[in-house]
Coordinates of C-alpha atoms in Angstrom, one line a residue:
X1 CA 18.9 -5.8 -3.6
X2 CA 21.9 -3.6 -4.8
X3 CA 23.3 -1.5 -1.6
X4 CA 26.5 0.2 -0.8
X5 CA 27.8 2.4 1.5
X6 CA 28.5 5.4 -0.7
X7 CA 26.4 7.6 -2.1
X8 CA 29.3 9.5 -4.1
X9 CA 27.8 8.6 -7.4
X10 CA 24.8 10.9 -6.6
X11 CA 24.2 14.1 -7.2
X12 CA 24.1 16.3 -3.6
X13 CA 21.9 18.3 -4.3
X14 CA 19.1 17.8 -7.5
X15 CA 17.5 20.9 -9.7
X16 CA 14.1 21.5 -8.9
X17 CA 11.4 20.1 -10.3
X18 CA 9.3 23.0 -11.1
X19 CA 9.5 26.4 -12.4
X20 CA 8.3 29.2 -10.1
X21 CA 4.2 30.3 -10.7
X22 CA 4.0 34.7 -11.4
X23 CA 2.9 35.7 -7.9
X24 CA 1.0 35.0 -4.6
X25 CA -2.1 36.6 -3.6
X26 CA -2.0 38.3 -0.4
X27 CA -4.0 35.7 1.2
X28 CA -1.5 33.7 0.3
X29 CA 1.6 35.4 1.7
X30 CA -0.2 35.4 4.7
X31 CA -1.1 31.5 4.3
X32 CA 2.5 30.1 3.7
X33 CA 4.3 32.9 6.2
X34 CA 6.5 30.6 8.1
X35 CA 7.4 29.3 4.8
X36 CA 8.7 32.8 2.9
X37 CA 10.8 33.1 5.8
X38 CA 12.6 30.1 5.9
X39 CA 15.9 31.2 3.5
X40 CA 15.6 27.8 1.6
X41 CA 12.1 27.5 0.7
X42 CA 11.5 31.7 0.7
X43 CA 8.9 33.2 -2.0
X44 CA 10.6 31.1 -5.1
X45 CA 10.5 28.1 -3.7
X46 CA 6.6 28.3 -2.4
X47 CA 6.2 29.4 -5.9
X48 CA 7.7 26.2 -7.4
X49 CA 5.3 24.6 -4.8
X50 CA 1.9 26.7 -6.1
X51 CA 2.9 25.7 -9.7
X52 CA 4.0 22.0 -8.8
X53 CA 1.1 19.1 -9.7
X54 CA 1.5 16.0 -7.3
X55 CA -0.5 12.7 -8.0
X56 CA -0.8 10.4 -4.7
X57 CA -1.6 6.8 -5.6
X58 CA -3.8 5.9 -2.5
X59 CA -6.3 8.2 -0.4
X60 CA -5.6 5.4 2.3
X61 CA -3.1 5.1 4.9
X62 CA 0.0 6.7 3.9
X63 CA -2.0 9.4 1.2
X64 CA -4.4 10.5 3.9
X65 CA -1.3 12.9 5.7
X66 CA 1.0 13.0 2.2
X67 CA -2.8 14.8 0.7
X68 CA -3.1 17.0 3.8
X69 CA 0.3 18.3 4.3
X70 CA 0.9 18.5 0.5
X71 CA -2.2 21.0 0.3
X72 CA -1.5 22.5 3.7
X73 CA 2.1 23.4 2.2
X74 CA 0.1 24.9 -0.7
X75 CA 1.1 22.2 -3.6
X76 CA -1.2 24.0 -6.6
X77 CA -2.3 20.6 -8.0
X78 CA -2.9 17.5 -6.5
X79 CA -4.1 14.5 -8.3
X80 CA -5.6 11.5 -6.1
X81 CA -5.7 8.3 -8.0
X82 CA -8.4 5.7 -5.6
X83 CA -10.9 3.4 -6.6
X84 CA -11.8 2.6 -3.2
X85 CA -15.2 3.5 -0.8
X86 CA -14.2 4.7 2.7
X87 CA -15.0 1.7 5.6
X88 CA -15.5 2.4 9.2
X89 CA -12.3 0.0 9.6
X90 CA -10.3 3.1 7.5
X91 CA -11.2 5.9 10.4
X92 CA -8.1 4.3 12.7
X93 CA -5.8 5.3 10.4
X94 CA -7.0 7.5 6.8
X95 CA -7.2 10.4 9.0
X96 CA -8.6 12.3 5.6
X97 CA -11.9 10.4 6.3
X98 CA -14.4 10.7 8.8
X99 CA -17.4 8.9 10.0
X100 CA -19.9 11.0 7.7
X101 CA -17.5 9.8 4.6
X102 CA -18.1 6.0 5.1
X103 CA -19.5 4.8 2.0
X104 CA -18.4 7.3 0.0
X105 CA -15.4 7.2 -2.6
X106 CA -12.0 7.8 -1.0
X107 CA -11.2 10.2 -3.6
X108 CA -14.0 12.6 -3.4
X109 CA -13.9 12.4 0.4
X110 CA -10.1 13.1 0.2
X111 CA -11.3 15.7 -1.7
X112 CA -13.6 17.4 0.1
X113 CA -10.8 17.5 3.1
X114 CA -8.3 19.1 1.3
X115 CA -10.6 21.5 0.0
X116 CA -11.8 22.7 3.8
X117 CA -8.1 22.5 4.6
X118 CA -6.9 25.0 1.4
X119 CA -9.3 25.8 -1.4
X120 CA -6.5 27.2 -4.0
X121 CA -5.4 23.4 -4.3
X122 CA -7.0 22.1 -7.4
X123 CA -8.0 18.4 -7.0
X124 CA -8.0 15.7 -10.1
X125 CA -9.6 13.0 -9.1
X126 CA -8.7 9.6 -11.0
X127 CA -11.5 7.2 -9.2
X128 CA -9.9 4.0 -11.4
X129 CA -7.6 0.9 -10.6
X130 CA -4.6 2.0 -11.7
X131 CA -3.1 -0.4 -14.5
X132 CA -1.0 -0.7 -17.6
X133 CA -3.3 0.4 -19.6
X134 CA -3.4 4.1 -18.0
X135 CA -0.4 4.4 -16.0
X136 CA 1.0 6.3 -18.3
X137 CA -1.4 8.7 -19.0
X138 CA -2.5 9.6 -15.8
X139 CA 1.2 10.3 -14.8
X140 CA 2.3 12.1 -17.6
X141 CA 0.1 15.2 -16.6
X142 CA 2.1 15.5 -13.2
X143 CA 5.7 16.1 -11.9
X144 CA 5.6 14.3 -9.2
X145 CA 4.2 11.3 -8.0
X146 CA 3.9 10.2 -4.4
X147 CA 3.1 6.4 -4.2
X148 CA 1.4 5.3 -1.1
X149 CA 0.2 1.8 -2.5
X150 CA 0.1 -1.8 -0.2
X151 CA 0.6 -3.9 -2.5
X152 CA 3.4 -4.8 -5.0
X153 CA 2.1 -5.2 -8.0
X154 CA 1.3 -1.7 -8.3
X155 CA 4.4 -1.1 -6.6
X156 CA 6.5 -2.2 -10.1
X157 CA 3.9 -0.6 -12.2
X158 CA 4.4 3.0 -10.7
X159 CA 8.2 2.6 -10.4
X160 CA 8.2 1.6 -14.4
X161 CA 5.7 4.0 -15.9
X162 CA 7.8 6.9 -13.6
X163 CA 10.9 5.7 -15.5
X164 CA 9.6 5.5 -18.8
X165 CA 8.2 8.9 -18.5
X166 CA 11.7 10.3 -16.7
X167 CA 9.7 11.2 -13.5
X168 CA 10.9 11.1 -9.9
X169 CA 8.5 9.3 -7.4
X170 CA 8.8 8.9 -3.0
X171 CA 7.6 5.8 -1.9
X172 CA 6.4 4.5 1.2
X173 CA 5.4 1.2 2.6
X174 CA 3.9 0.3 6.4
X175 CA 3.3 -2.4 8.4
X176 CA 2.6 -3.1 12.1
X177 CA 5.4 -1.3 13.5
X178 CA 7.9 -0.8 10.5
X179 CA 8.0 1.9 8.0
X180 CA 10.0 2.4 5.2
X181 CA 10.7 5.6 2.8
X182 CA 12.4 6.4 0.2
X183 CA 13.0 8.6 -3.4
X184 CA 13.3 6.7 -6.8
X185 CA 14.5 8.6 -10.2
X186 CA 15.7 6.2 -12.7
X187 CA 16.9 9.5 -14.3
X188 CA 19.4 10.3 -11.7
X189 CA 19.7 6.8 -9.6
X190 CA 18.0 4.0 -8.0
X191 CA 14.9 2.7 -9.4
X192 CA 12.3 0.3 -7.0
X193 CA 14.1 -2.5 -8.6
X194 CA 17.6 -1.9 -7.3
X195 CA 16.0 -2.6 -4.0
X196 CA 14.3 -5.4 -5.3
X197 CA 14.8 -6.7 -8.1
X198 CA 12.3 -9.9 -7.6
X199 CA 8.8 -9.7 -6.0
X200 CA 8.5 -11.7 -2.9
X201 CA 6.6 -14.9 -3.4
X202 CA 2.9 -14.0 -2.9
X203 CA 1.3 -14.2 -0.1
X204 CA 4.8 -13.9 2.1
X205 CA 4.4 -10.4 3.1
X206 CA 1.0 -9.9 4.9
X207 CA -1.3 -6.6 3.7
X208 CA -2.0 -4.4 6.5
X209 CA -5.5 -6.3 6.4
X210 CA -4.0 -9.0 7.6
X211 CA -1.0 -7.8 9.6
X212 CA -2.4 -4.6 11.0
X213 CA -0.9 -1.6 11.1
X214 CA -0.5 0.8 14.1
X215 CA -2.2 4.1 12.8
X216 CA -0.2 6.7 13.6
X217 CA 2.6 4.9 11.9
X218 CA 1.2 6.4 8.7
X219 CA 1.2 9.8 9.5
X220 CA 4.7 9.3 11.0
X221 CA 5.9 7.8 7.2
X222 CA 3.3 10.2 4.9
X223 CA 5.1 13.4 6.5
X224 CA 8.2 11.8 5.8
X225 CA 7.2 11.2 2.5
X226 CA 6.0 14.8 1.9
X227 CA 9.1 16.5 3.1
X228 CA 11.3 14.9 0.3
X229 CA 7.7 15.6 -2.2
X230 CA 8.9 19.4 -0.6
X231 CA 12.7 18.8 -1.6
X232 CA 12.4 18.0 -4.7
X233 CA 9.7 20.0 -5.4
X234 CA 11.9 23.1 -4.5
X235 CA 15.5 21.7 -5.5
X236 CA 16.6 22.2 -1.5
X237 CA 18.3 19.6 0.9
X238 CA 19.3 16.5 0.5
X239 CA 16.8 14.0 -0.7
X240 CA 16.6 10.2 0.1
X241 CA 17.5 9.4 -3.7
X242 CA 19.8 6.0 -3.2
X243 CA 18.9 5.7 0.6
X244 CA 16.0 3.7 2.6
X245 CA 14.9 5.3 5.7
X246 CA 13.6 2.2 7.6
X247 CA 11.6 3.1 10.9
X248 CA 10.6 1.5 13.6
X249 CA 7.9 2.4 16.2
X250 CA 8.3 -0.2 19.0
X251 CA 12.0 0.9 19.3
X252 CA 12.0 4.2 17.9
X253 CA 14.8 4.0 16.2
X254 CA 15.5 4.9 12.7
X255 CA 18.1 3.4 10.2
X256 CA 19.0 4.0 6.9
X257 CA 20.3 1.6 3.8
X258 CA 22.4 2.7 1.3
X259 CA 20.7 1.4 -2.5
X260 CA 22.9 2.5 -5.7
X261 CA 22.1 1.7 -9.4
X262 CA 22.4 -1.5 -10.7
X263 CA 24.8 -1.3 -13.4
X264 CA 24.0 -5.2 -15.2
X265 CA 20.0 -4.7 -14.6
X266 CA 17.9 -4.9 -17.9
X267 CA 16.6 -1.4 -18.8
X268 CA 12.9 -0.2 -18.1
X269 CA 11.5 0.1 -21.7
X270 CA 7.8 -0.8 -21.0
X271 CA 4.9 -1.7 -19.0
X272 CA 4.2 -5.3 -18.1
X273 CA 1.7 -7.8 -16.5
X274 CA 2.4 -7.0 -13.0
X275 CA 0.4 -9.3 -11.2
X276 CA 1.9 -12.1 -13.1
X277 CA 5.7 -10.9 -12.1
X278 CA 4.3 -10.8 -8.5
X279 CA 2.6 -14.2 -8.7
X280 CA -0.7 -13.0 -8.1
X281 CA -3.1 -15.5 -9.9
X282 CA -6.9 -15.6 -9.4
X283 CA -8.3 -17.3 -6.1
X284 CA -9.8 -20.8 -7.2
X285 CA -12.9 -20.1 -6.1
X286 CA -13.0 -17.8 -8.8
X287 CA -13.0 -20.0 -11.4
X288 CA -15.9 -22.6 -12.6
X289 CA -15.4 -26.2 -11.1
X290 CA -12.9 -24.3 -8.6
X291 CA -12.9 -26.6 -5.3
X292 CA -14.9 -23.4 -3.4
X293 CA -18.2 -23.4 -1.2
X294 CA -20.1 -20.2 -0.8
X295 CA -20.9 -18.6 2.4
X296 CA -25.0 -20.6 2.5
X297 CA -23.3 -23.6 1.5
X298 CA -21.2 -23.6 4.6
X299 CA -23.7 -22.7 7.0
X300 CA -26.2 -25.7 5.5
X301 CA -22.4 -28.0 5.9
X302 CA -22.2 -26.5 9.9
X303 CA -26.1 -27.1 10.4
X304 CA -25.9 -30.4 9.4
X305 CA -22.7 -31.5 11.1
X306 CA -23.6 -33.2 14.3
X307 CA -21.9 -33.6 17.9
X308 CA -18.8 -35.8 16.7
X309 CA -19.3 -35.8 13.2
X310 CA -15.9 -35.7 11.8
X311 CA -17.0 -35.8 7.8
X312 CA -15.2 -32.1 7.3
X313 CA -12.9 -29.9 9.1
X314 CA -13.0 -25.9 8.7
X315 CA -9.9 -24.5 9.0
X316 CA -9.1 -20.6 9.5
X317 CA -5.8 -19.5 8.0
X318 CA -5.6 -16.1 9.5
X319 CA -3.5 -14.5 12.4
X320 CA -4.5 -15.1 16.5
X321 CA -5.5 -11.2 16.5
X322 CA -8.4 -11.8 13.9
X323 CA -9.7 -14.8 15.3
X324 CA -10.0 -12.8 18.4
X325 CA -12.1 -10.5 16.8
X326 CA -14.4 -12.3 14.8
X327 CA -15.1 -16.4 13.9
X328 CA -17.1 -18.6 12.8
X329 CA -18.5 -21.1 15.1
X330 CA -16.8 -24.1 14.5
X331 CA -13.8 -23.5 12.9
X332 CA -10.0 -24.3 14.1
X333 CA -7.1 -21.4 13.8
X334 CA -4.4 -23.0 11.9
X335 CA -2.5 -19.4 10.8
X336 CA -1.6 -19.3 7.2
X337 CA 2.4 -19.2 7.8
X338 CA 2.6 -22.6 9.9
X339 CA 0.9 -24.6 7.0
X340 CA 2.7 -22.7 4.7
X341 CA 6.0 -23.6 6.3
X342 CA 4.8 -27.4 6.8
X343 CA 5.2 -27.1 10.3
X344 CA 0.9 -28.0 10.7
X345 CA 1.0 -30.5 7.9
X346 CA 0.7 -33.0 10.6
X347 CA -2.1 -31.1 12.6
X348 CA -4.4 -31.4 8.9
X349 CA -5.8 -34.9 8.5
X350 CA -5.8 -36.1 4.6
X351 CA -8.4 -38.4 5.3
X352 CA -11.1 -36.0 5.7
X353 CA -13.1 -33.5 4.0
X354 CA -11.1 -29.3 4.7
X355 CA -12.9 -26.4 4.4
X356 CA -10.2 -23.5 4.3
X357 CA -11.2 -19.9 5.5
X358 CA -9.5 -16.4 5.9
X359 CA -10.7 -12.5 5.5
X360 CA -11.7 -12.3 1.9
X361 CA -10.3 -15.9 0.8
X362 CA -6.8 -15.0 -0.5
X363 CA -4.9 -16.5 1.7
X364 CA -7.4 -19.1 2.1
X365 CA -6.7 -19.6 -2.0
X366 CA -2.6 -19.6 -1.4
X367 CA -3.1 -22.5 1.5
X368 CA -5.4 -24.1 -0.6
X369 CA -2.5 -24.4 -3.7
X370 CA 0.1 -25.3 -1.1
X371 CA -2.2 -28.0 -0.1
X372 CA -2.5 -29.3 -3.4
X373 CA 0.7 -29.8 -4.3
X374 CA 1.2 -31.4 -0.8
X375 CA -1.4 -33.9 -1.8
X376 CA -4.3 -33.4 -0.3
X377 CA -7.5 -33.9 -2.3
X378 CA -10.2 -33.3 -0.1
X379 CA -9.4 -29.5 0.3
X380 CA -11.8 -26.1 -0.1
X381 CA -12.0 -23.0 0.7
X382 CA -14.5 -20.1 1.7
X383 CA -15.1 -17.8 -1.4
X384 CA -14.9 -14.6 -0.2
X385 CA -13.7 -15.3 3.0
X386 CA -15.3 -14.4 6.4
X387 CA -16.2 -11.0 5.0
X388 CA -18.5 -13.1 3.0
X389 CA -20.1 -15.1 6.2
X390 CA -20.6 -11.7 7.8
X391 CA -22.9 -10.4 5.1
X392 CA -24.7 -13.8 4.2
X393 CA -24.9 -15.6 7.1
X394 CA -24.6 -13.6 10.4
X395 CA -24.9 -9.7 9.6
X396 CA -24.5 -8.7 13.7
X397 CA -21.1 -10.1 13.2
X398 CA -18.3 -7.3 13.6
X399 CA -16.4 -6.1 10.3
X400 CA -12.7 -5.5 10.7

């Protein structure tokens, strides 16, 4: 990660973005009052904002405020790129969802919101996994794009299709407690890859599936992450270009990091295979002759295991907080990180059949590599995890 304490090779104050739109209708004016009289933002800059088109990868955590308050400042066009359905586990936090939206498409639901919230806003919809192969494209239609993504292969991908294509993007990035924010514009300074220029192994860094995330959290980064969208947008303030706001909600207490260019780093000069930079390879159970049981195979393994039988072990690899909501009957908590750092090798008995299980058997898959190449031989895993068991095996079971 390339940091400093100066800043004096960045520009104070960037151009904006956008060229004003002709007029506002009365409604309008009357809509975006308290805007027209602040003297920075006044009737240029909410025109700039009316004729400013926004894409928001994710209609989840962090795009369910950035969507709202990007339509509520009046934003023209806003593009929504979410190949997700909403879950009843979403409600806690995607405040753009509600309970009648469960089942449906993020997008469209997103949709729907911001269309109560302001019906000038135009909506795109872009219900695909964004990839490769139409990163570019989607982005190029758009000034701005706001990425709200958990994960970081897709986290490279939009930082190097927004360079390619000269584009300025804020980024965002929760978990538990901790927020972090910032702008990237290759075109006038830091990239995502002058704050890291590696991906972290996989599996190190928990999703907020697994970690948990305290909702409000996102609503305290999206607005964040919306104000410099506003900035930028208009050409006013100071934006967060070479600087990480990092936030955190048990102390309250922000701090910021200094990130500048890094002047020996290879250039951006196209898209790659991102999950293979991140180390993302496909679970084993996956693949054919992968060492995997299915959910009925397990259940027939339990049923047939009696008082004191020690022929297999099943092993759950996730955190104390999701054993407490949901388990299988049977099954020991070994969390993912103590086998991980060898400090349960000991506590895993090579001489006996291991059945490894987590949410939706990706970390299960990461234990069950480790394992491997520890030596042990006698080692599966769940395919598809305990998400899986709920919908084969024991429905009544809760969904988290």
């Amino acid at each position: 990660m390339a940091s400093d304490t100066r800043s004096d090779t960045l520009p104070d104050l960037l151009p904006p973005l956008v060229e004003p739109a002709g007029s506002l209708t009365p409604e309008e004016i009357q809509r975006y009052s308290r805007h027209l009289i602040i003297p920075e933002v006044g009737m240029e800059g909410q025109l700039r904002l009316k004729n400013a088109r926004v894409l928001v990868i994710g209609a989840g955590g962090l795009g369910s405020p950035a969507l709202l308050y990007l339509a509520a400042a009046g934003v023209g066009t806003l593009g929504i790129v979410d190949d997700d359905v909403v879950e009843a586990s979403n409600l806690q936090r995607q405040v753009v969802h509600g309970v009648s939206d469960v089942g449906r498409t993020k997008a469209a639901s997103a949709r729907d919101s911001i269309r109560e919230l302001n019906p000038a806003v135009d909506v795109v919809l872009h219900e695909v996994r964004l990839d490769a192969s139409n990163a570019l494209e989607i982005f190029a239609g758009y000034d701005l794009i706001l990425d709200g993504t958990d994960n970081f292969a897709t986290r490279y991908l939009v930082n190097d299709a927004a360079a390619l294509l000269g584009k300025p993007y804020v980024w965002g990035s929760i978990l538990r407690f901790d927020g972090q924010v910032s702008v990237f514009w290759d075109a006038h300074g830091p990239n995502y890859r002058d704050l890291y220029p590696e991906a972290p192994p996989a599996g190190s860094v928990p999703s907020c599936a697994e970690g948990g995330v305290l909702g409000v959290l996102c609503a305290q980064i999206g607005s964040v992450m919306v104000n410099e969208a506003v900035k930028l947008i208009t050409g006013i303030g100071r934006t967060l270009l070479g600087r990480v706001l990092i936030f955190d909600a048990l102390e309250m207490s922000w701090r910021e990091l200094r990130v500048r260019k890094d002047p020996d780093a290879a250039p951006i000069t196209g898209l790659a295979d991102y999950e293979a930079f991140c180390g993302v390879a496909p679970a084993p159970g996956s693949e054919a002759g992968a060492p995997a049981v299915s959910a009925v195979e397990l259940a027939g393994m339990l049923a047939a295991r009696q008082p004191g039988d020690s022929g297999f072990e099943l092993i759950d690899v996730r955190e104390p907080g999701e054993y407490g909501i949901v388990s299988i009957p049977g099954a020991r908590l070994v969390p993912k990180g103590r086998i991980l750092s060898g400090e349960a090798l000991a506590e895993l008995p090579r001489d006996k059949d291991l059945v490894l299980h987590c949410k939706s058997g990706a970390r299960s898959a990461a234990v069950l590599a480790y394992l491997q190449q520890e030596g042990y031989t006698r080692v599966k895993h769940l395919d598809g995890g305990i998400l899986a068991w709920i919908r084969q095996v024991e429905p009544d079971k809760p969904v988290y």
